[in-house]
Short mmCIF file of N, CA and C in Angstrom, two decimals:
data_model
loop_
_atom_site.label_atom_id
_atom_site.label_comp_id
_atom_site.label_asym_id
_atom_site.label_seq_id
_atom_site.Cartn_x
_atom_site.Cartn_y
_atom_site.Cartn_z
N VAL A 1 -15.29 7.26 1.70
CA VAL A 1 -14.01 7.17 2.42
C VAL A 1 -13.16 6.15 1.69
N GLN A 2 -11.93 6.53 1.41
CA GLN A 2 -10.99 5.60 0.74
C GLN A 2 -9.69 5.59 1.52
N LEU A 3 -9.17 4.38 1.68
CA LEU A 3 -7.87 4.18 2.29
C LEU A 3 -7.03 3.33 1.34
N GLN A 4 -5.91 3.88 0.93
CA GLN A 4 -5.07 3.19 -0.04
C GLN A 4 -3.70 2.92 0.55
N ALA A 5 -3.39 1.65 0.76
CA ALA A 5 -2.14 1.22 1.34
C ALA A 5 -1.14 0.92 0.23
N SER A 6 0.14 1.17 0.57
CA SER A 6 1.19 0.88 -0.42
C SER A 6 2.47 0.54 0.40
N GLY A 7 3.44 0.05 -0.35
CA GLY A 7 4.75 -0.22 0.30
C GLY A 7 5.05 -1.67 0.55
N GLY A 8 4.10 -2.57 0.32
CA GLY A 8 4.39 -4.00 0.52
C GLY A 8 5.36 -4.57 -0.52
N GLY A 9 5.77 -5.77 -0.30
CA GLY A 9 6.70 -6.38 -1.26
C GLY A 9 7.33 -7.62 -0.65
N LEU A 10 8.37 -8.09 -1.29
CA LEU A 10 9.14 -9.23 -0.87
C LEU A 10 10.38 -8.78 -0.11
N VAL A 11 10.54 -9.34 1.07
CA VAL A 11 11.75 -8.97 1.90
C VAL A 11 12.25 -10.21 2.58
N GLN A 12 13.56 -10.22 2.79
CA GLN A 12 14.16 -11.34 3.49
C GLN A 12 13.94 -11.26 5.03
N PRO A 13 13.99 -12.35 5.74
CA PRO A 13 13.88 -12.33 7.16
C PRO A 13 14.92 -11.40 7.76
N GLY A 14 14.51 -10.62 8.73
CA GLY A 14 15.45 -9.63 9.33
C GLY A 14 15.40 -8.29 8.62
N GLY A 15 14.78 -8.19 7.46
CA GLY A 15 14.71 -6.97 6.75
C GLY A 15 13.62 -5.97 7.24
N SER A 16 13.48 -4.87 6.49
CA SER A 16 12.59 -3.86 6.86
C SER A 16 11.70 -3.42 5.70
N LEU A 17 10.50 -2.98 6.01
CA LEU A 17 9.62 -2.35 5.02
C LEU A 17 8.89 -1.19 5.71
N ARG A 18 8.48 -0.24 4.92
CA ARG A 18 7.66 0.86 5.44
C ARG A 18 6.40 0.94 4.60
N LEU A 19 5.30 0.72 5.26
CA LEU A 19 3.98 0.82 4.62
C LEU A 19 3.43 2.22 4.81
N ALA A 20 2.71 2.69 3.82
CA ALA A 20 2.01 3.98 3.95
C ALA A 20 0.54 3.78 3.56
N CYS A 21 -0.30 4.59 4.11
CA CYS A 21 -1.72 4.56 3.79
C CYS A 21 -2.27 5.96 3.75
N THR A 22 -2.76 6.34 2.61
CA THR A 22 -3.34 7.65 2.41
C THR A 22 -4.83 7.57 2.51
N VAL A 23 -5.41 8.43 3.30
CA VAL A 23 -6.87 8.39 3.61
C VAL A 23 -7.53 9.60 2.94
N SER A 24 -8.63 9.36 2.30
CA SER A 24 -9.39 10.48 1.71
C SER A 24 -10.85 10.31 2.10
N GLY A 25 -11.53 11.45 2.14
CA GLY A 25 -12.98 11.44 2.46
C GLY A 25 -13.27 11.74 3.88
N ILE A 26 -12.23 11.72 4.73
CA ILE A 26 -12.40 12.12 6.14
C ILE A 26 -11.18 12.92 6.50
N THR A 27 -11.26 13.64 7.62
CA THR A 27 -10.10 14.33 8.14
C THR A 27 -9.45 13.41 9.19
N LEU A 28 -8.25 12.94 8.90
CA LEU A 28 -7.64 11.92 9.72
C LEU A 28 -7.50 12.37 11.16
N ASP A 29 -7.31 13.67 11.38
CA ASP A 29 -7.12 14.19 12.72
C ASP A 29 -8.34 13.88 13.63
N ASP A 30 -9.47 13.62 13.03
CA ASP A 30 -10.70 13.37 13.80
C ASP A 30 -10.88 11.92 14.20
N TYR A 31 -9.93 11.05 13.81
CA TYR A 31 -10.13 9.63 14.01
C TYR A 31 -8.88 8.91 14.53
N ALA A 32 -9.11 7.79 15.25
CA ALA A 32 -8.03 6.85 15.48
C ALA A 32 -7.73 6.16 14.12
N ILE A 33 -6.52 5.58 14.01
CA ILE A 33 -6.13 4.94 12.75
C ILE A 33 -5.25 3.76 13.09
N GLY A 34 -5.32 2.71 12.35
CA GLY A 34 -4.52 1.55 12.67
C GLY A 34 -4.26 0.64 11.48
N TRP A 35 -3.57 -0.47 11.77
CA TRP A 35 -3.21 -1.45 10.77
C TRP A 35 -3.70 -2.82 11.17
N ILE A 36 -4.25 -3.53 10.22
CA ILE A 36 -4.72 -4.87 10.37
C ILE A 36 -3.94 -5.74 9.43
N ARG A 37 -3.75 -7.00 9.77
CA ARG A 37 -3.14 -7.92 8.81
C ARG A 37 -3.88 -9.26 8.87
N GLN A 38 -3.83 -9.94 7.77
CA GLN A 38 -4.46 -11.28 7.67
C GLN A 38 -3.62 -12.15 6.78
N ALA A 39 -3.18 -13.23 7.35
CA ALA A 39 -2.44 -14.27 6.65
C ALA A 39 -3.40 -15.37 6.22
N PRO A 40 -3.10 -16.08 5.16
CA PRO A 40 -3.97 -17.13 4.67
C PRO A 40 -4.25 -18.17 5.76
N GLY A 41 -5.51 -18.47 6.00
CA GLY A 41 -5.86 -19.48 6.99
C GLY A 41 -5.77 -19.02 8.41
N LYS A 42 -5.50 -17.73 8.64
CA LYS A 42 -5.37 -17.25 10.00
C LYS A 42 -6.38 -16.16 10.31
N GLU A 43 -6.59 -15.98 11.61
CA GLU A 43 -7.48 -14.89 12.04
C GLU A 43 -6.91 -13.49 11.70
N ARG A 44 -7.78 -12.60 11.46
CA ARG A 44 -7.35 -11.22 11.20
C ARG A 44 -6.83 -10.65 12.53
N GLU A 45 -5.71 -9.92 12.43
CA GLU A 45 -5.13 -9.33 13.62
C GLU A 45 -5.12 -7.79 13.51
N GLY A 46 -5.58 -7.14 14.50
CA GLY A 46 -5.46 -5.68 14.56
C GLY A 46 -4.16 -5.34 15.26
N ILE A 47 -3.11 -5.10 14.53
CA ILE A 47 -1.75 -5.17 15.12
C ILE A 47 -1.26 -3.82 15.63
N SER A 48 -1.83 -2.73 15.20
CA SER A 48 -1.33 -1.45 15.71
C SER A 48 -2.40 -0.41 15.55
N CYS A 49 -2.45 0.54 16.52
CA CYS A 49 -3.46 1.53 16.50
C CYS A 49 -2.93 2.82 17.17
N ALA A 50 -3.22 3.94 16.53
CA ALA A 50 -2.80 5.26 17.09
C ALA A 50 -4.08 6.04 17.41
N SER A 51 -4.14 6.43 18.66
CA SER A 51 -5.31 7.12 19.14
C SER A 51 -5.40 8.52 18.60
N ARG A 52 -6.60 9.00 18.45
CA ARG A 52 -6.80 10.42 18.03
C ARG A 52 -6.54 11.37 19.17
N ARG A 53 -7.01 10.96 20.35
CA ARG A 53 -7.09 11.96 21.46
C ARG A 53 -5.72 12.39 21.95
N ASP A 54 -4.90 11.41 22.35
CA ASP A 54 -3.65 11.77 22.97
C ASP A 54 -2.40 11.27 22.25
N GLY A 55 -2.65 10.72 21.06
CA GLY A 55 -1.51 10.21 20.28
C GLY A 55 -0.95 8.94 20.79
N SER A 56 -1.57 8.33 21.77
CA SER A 56 -1.02 7.07 22.31
C SER A 56 -1.19 5.96 21.27
N VAL A 57 -0.29 4.99 21.35
CA VAL A 57 -0.32 3.86 20.38
C VAL A 57 -0.34 2.56 21.14
N LEU A 58 -0.90 1.57 20.46
CA LEU A 58 -0.97 0.20 20.96
C LEU A 58 -0.42 -0.74 19.90
N TYR A 59 0.20 -1.80 20.36
CA TYR A 59 0.73 -2.80 19.42
C TYR A 59 0.33 -4.22 19.88
N ALA A 60 0.07 -5.07 18.94
CA ALA A 60 -0.10 -6.45 19.27
C ALA A 60 1.19 -7.02 19.79
N GLU A 61 1.12 -8.04 20.63
CA GLU A 61 2.29 -8.64 21.22
C GLU A 61 3.24 -9.20 20.13
N SER A 62 2.63 -9.65 19.05
CA SER A 62 3.44 -10.26 17.98
C SER A 62 4.37 -9.27 17.28
N VAL A 63 4.08 -8.00 17.35
CA VAL A 63 4.87 -7.00 16.60
C VAL A 63 5.53 -5.94 17.52
N LYS A 64 5.23 -6.01 18.81
CA LYS A 64 5.75 -4.98 19.73
C LYS A 64 7.27 -5.02 19.72
N GLY A 65 7.83 -3.80 19.64
CA GLY A 65 9.27 -3.67 19.61
C GLY A 65 9.91 -3.79 18.24
N ARG A 66 9.11 -4.21 17.24
CA ARG A 66 9.62 -4.32 15.86
C ARG A 66 8.89 -3.37 14.92
N PHE A 67 7.64 -3.12 15.14
CA PHE A 67 6.86 -2.25 14.28
C PHE A 67 6.55 -0.92 14.96
N THR A 68 6.46 0.15 14.16
CA THR A 68 6.17 1.47 14.68
C THR A 68 5.14 2.14 13.81
N ILE A 69 4.07 2.57 14.41
CA ILE A 69 3.02 3.27 13.69
C ILE A 69 3.24 4.78 13.87
N SER A 70 3.01 5.57 12.81
CA SER A 70 3.06 6.98 12.94
C SER A 70 2.05 7.62 11.98
N ARG A 71 1.67 8.82 12.27
CA ARG A 71 0.64 9.43 11.47
C ARG A 71 1.04 10.87 11.15
N ASP A 72 0.76 11.30 9.96
CA ASP A 72 0.98 12.69 9.51
C ASP A 72 -0.41 13.24 9.13
N ASN A 73 -1.06 13.86 10.08
CA ASN A 73 -2.39 14.35 9.85
C ASN A 73 -2.43 15.42 8.73
N SER A 74 -1.36 16.15 8.59
CA SER A 74 -1.34 17.15 7.53
C SER A 74 -1.40 16.57 6.14
N LYS A 75 -0.96 15.29 6.04
CA LYS A 75 -1.00 14.61 4.76
C LYS A 75 -2.07 13.51 4.74
N ASN A 76 -2.87 13.44 5.82
CA ASN A 76 -3.90 12.37 5.91
C ASN A 76 -3.29 10.99 5.62
N THR A 77 -2.13 10.76 6.20
CA THR A 77 -1.38 9.53 5.91
C THR A 77 -0.94 8.89 7.20
N VAL A 78 -0.95 7.59 7.23
CA VAL A 78 -0.46 6.82 8.36
C VAL A 78 0.63 5.84 7.81
N TYR A 79 1.61 5.61 8.66
CA TYR A 79 2.75 4.76 8.24
C TYR A 79 2.90 3.58 9.20
N LEU A 80 3.52 2.52 8.69
CA LEU A 80 3.90 1.41 9.56
C LEU A 80 5.32 1.03 9.19
N GLN A 81 6.23 1.31 10.07
CA GLN A 81 7.62 0.91 9.87
C GLN A 81 7.75 -0.49 10.50
N MET A 82 8.20 -1.40 9.64
CA MET A 82 8.37 -2.80 10.10
C MET A 82 9.79 -3.22 10.04
N ASN A 83 10.35 -3.52 11.15
CA ASN A 83 11.76 -3.97 11.22
C ASN A 83 11.83 -5.40 11.70
N SER A 84 13.00 -5.95 11.55
CA SER A 84 13.22 -7.35 12.00
C SER A 84 12.12 -8.28 11.59
N LEU A 85 11.81 -8.22 10.31
CA LEU A 85 10.64 -9.03 9.84
C LEU A 85 10.92 -10.51 9.93
N LYS A 86 9.85 -11.23 10.22
CA LYS A 86 9.92 -12.65 10.38
C LYS A 86 9.02 -13.35 9.34
N TYR A 87 9.24 -14.60 9.16
CA TYR A 87 8.40 -15.37 8.17
C TYR A 87 6.94 -15.19 8.55
N GLU A 88 6.60 -15.24 9.80
CA GLU A 88 5.22 -15.18 10.26
C GLU A 88 4.58 -13.80 10.11
N ASP A 89 5.37 -12.83 9.63
CA ASP A 89 4.76 -11.51 9.28
C ASP A 89 4.17 -11.50 7.93
N THR A 90 4.38 -12.53 7.15
CA THR A 90 3.78 -12.62 5.82
C THR A 90 2.26 -12.54 5.91
N ALA A 91 1.69 -11.54 5.22
CA ALA A 91 0.25 -11.35 5.29
C ALA A 91 -0.11 -10.20 4.37
N ALA A 92 -1.41 -10.02 4.16
CA ALA A 92 -1.95 -8.81 3.55
C ALA A 92 -2.18 -7.80 4.66
N TYR A 93 -1.65 -6.60 4.45
CA TYR A 93 -1.77 -5.53 5.48
C TYR A 93 -2.76 -4.48 5.00
N TYR A 94 -3.64 -4.09 5.88
CA TYR A 94 -4.66 -3.12 5.58
C TYR A 94 -4.60 -1.99 6.59
N CYS A 95 -4.83 -0.80 6.19
CA CYS A 95 -5.05 0.30 7.13
C CYS A 95 -6.55 0.39 7.41
N ALA A 96 -6.86 0.85 8.53
CA ALA A 96 -8.28 0.86 8.98
C ALA A 96 -8.55 2.03 9.94
N VAL A 97 -9.75 2.49 9.91
CA VAL A 97 -10.21 3.48 10.81
C VAL A 97 -11.17 2.83 11.82
N PRO A 98 -10.69 2.65 13.07
CA PRO A 98 -11.54 1.99 14.08
C PRO A 98 -12.26 3.08 14.88
N PRO A 99 -13.23 2.64 15.68
CA PRO A 99 -13.86 3.61 16.58
C PRO A 99 -12.96 4.05 17.69
N GLY A 100 -11.95 3.31 17.96
CA GLY A 100 -10.96 3.65 18.99
C GLY A 100 -9.94 2.60 19.15
N CYS A 101 -8.93 2.90 19.93
CA CYS A 101 -7.85 1.95 20.24
C CYS A 101 -8.02 1.41 21.64
N TRP A 102 -8.06 0.13 21.75
CA TRP A 102 -8.05 -0.51 23.06
C TRP A 102 -7.61 -1.98 22.87
N ARG A 103 -7.06 -2.54 23.94
CA ARG A 103 -6.52 -3.89 23.83
C ARG A 103 -7.63 -4.92 24.09
N ILE A 104 -8.00 -5.63 23.10
CA ILE A 104 -9.04 -6.65 23.21
C ILE A 104 -8.39 -7.99 23.56
N SER A 105 -7.23 -8.25 22.98
CA SER A 105 -6.49 -9.46 23.26
C SER A 105 -5.04 -9.17 22.96
N ALA A 106 -4.18 -10.21 23.01
CA ALA A 106 -2.78 -10.01 22.70
C ALA A 106 -2.52 -9.54 21.29
N ASP A 107 -3.46 -9.94 20.37
CA ASP A 107 -3.28 -9.59 18.97
C ASP A 107 -4.38 -8.75 18.37
N GLN A 108 -5.16 -8.11 19.24
CA GLN A 108 -6.20 -7.23 18.74
C GLN A 108 -6.14 -5.96 19.60
N VAL A 109 -5.83 -4.82 18.93
CA VAL A 109 -5.72 -3.60 19.69
C VAL A 109 -6.61 -2.47 19.16
N MET A 110 -7.74 -2.88 18.54
CA MET A 110 -8.67 -1.88 18.06
C MET A 110 -10.04 -2.50 17.94
N GLY A 111 -11.07 -1.61 17.91
CA GLY A 111 -12.40 -2.07 17.71
C GLY A 111 -12.66 -2.43 16.27
N VAL A 112 -13.83 -2.97 15.99
CA VAL A 112 -14.17 -3.29 14.59
C VAL A 112 -14.10 -2.07 13.70
N PRO A 113 -13.36 -2.10 12.63
CA PRO A 113 -13.13 -0.90 11.83
C PRO A 113 -14.41 -0.29 11.27
N LEU A 114 -14.42 1.02 11.24
CA LEU A 114 -15.50 1.76 10.57
C LEU A 114 -15.24 1.73 9.07
N TYR A 115 -13.96 1.86 8.75
CA TYR A 115 -13.55 1.84 7.35
C TYR A 115 -12.31 0.98 7.22
N ARG A 116 -12.10 0.35 6.12
CA ARG A 116 -10.92 -0.45 5.85
C ARG A 116 -10.58 -0.33 4.38
N GLY A 117 -9.29 -0.23 4.11
CA GLY A 117 -8.87 0.00 2.74
C GLY A 117 -8.44 -1.29 2.05
N GLN A 118 -7.98 -1.13 0.84
CA GLN A 118 -7.38 -2.23 0.06
C GLN A 118 -6.04 -2.57 0.71
N GLY A 119 -5.66 -3.78 0.70
CA GLY A 119 -4.45 -4.28 1.35
C GLY A 119 -3.24 -4.14 0.46
N THR A 120 -2.10 -4.29 1.12
CA THR A 120 -0.83 -4.45 0.42
C THR A 120 -0.17 -5.67 0.97
N LEU A 121 0.41 -6.49 0.08
CA LEU A 121 0.93 -7.79 0.45
C LEU A 121 2.38 -7.68 0.90
N VAL A 122 2.68 -8.26 2.04
CA VAL A 122 4.05 -8.36 2.56
C VAL A 122 4.42 -9.83 2.59
N THR A 123 5.49 -10.16 1.91
CA THR A 123 5.99 -11.53 1.91
C THR A 123 7.39 -11.55 2.46
N VAL A 124 7.61 -12.35 3.52
CA VAL A 124 8.90 -12.47 4.10
C VAL A 124 9.39 -13.86 3.77
N SER A 125 10.45 -13.88 2.96
CA SER A 125 10.97 -15.14 2.45
C SER A 125 12.42 -14.98 2.07
N SER A 126 13.15 -16.12 2.24
CA SER A 126 14.57 -16.10 1.86
C SER A 126 14.70 -16.67 0.48
#
């Protein structure tokens, strides 16, 4: 199973980025899918998750209202639209296949990933 994230880069505060993650080796329609991020010296956060069953989505409190997850099962691809970016959004972003989506804490909305891909770096700086 491979998950390849792309779309990261340098953006100013208040700006937007769209991340994409292409999954191979599994049929995405059979799984929940989500995004994890980790900043240097900080705990890993499971920030967004899209359920397989009913298409419901969960967001960490830190990104709710600013980030949107979407999935295109026909392309085995998941996206993360990030708007109103803040300095504290600077992190490496990874897509992940969890066993399911559920709220563990304010900043964890998925179980321990079954699979996790290579990350893409997002830097928010002026």
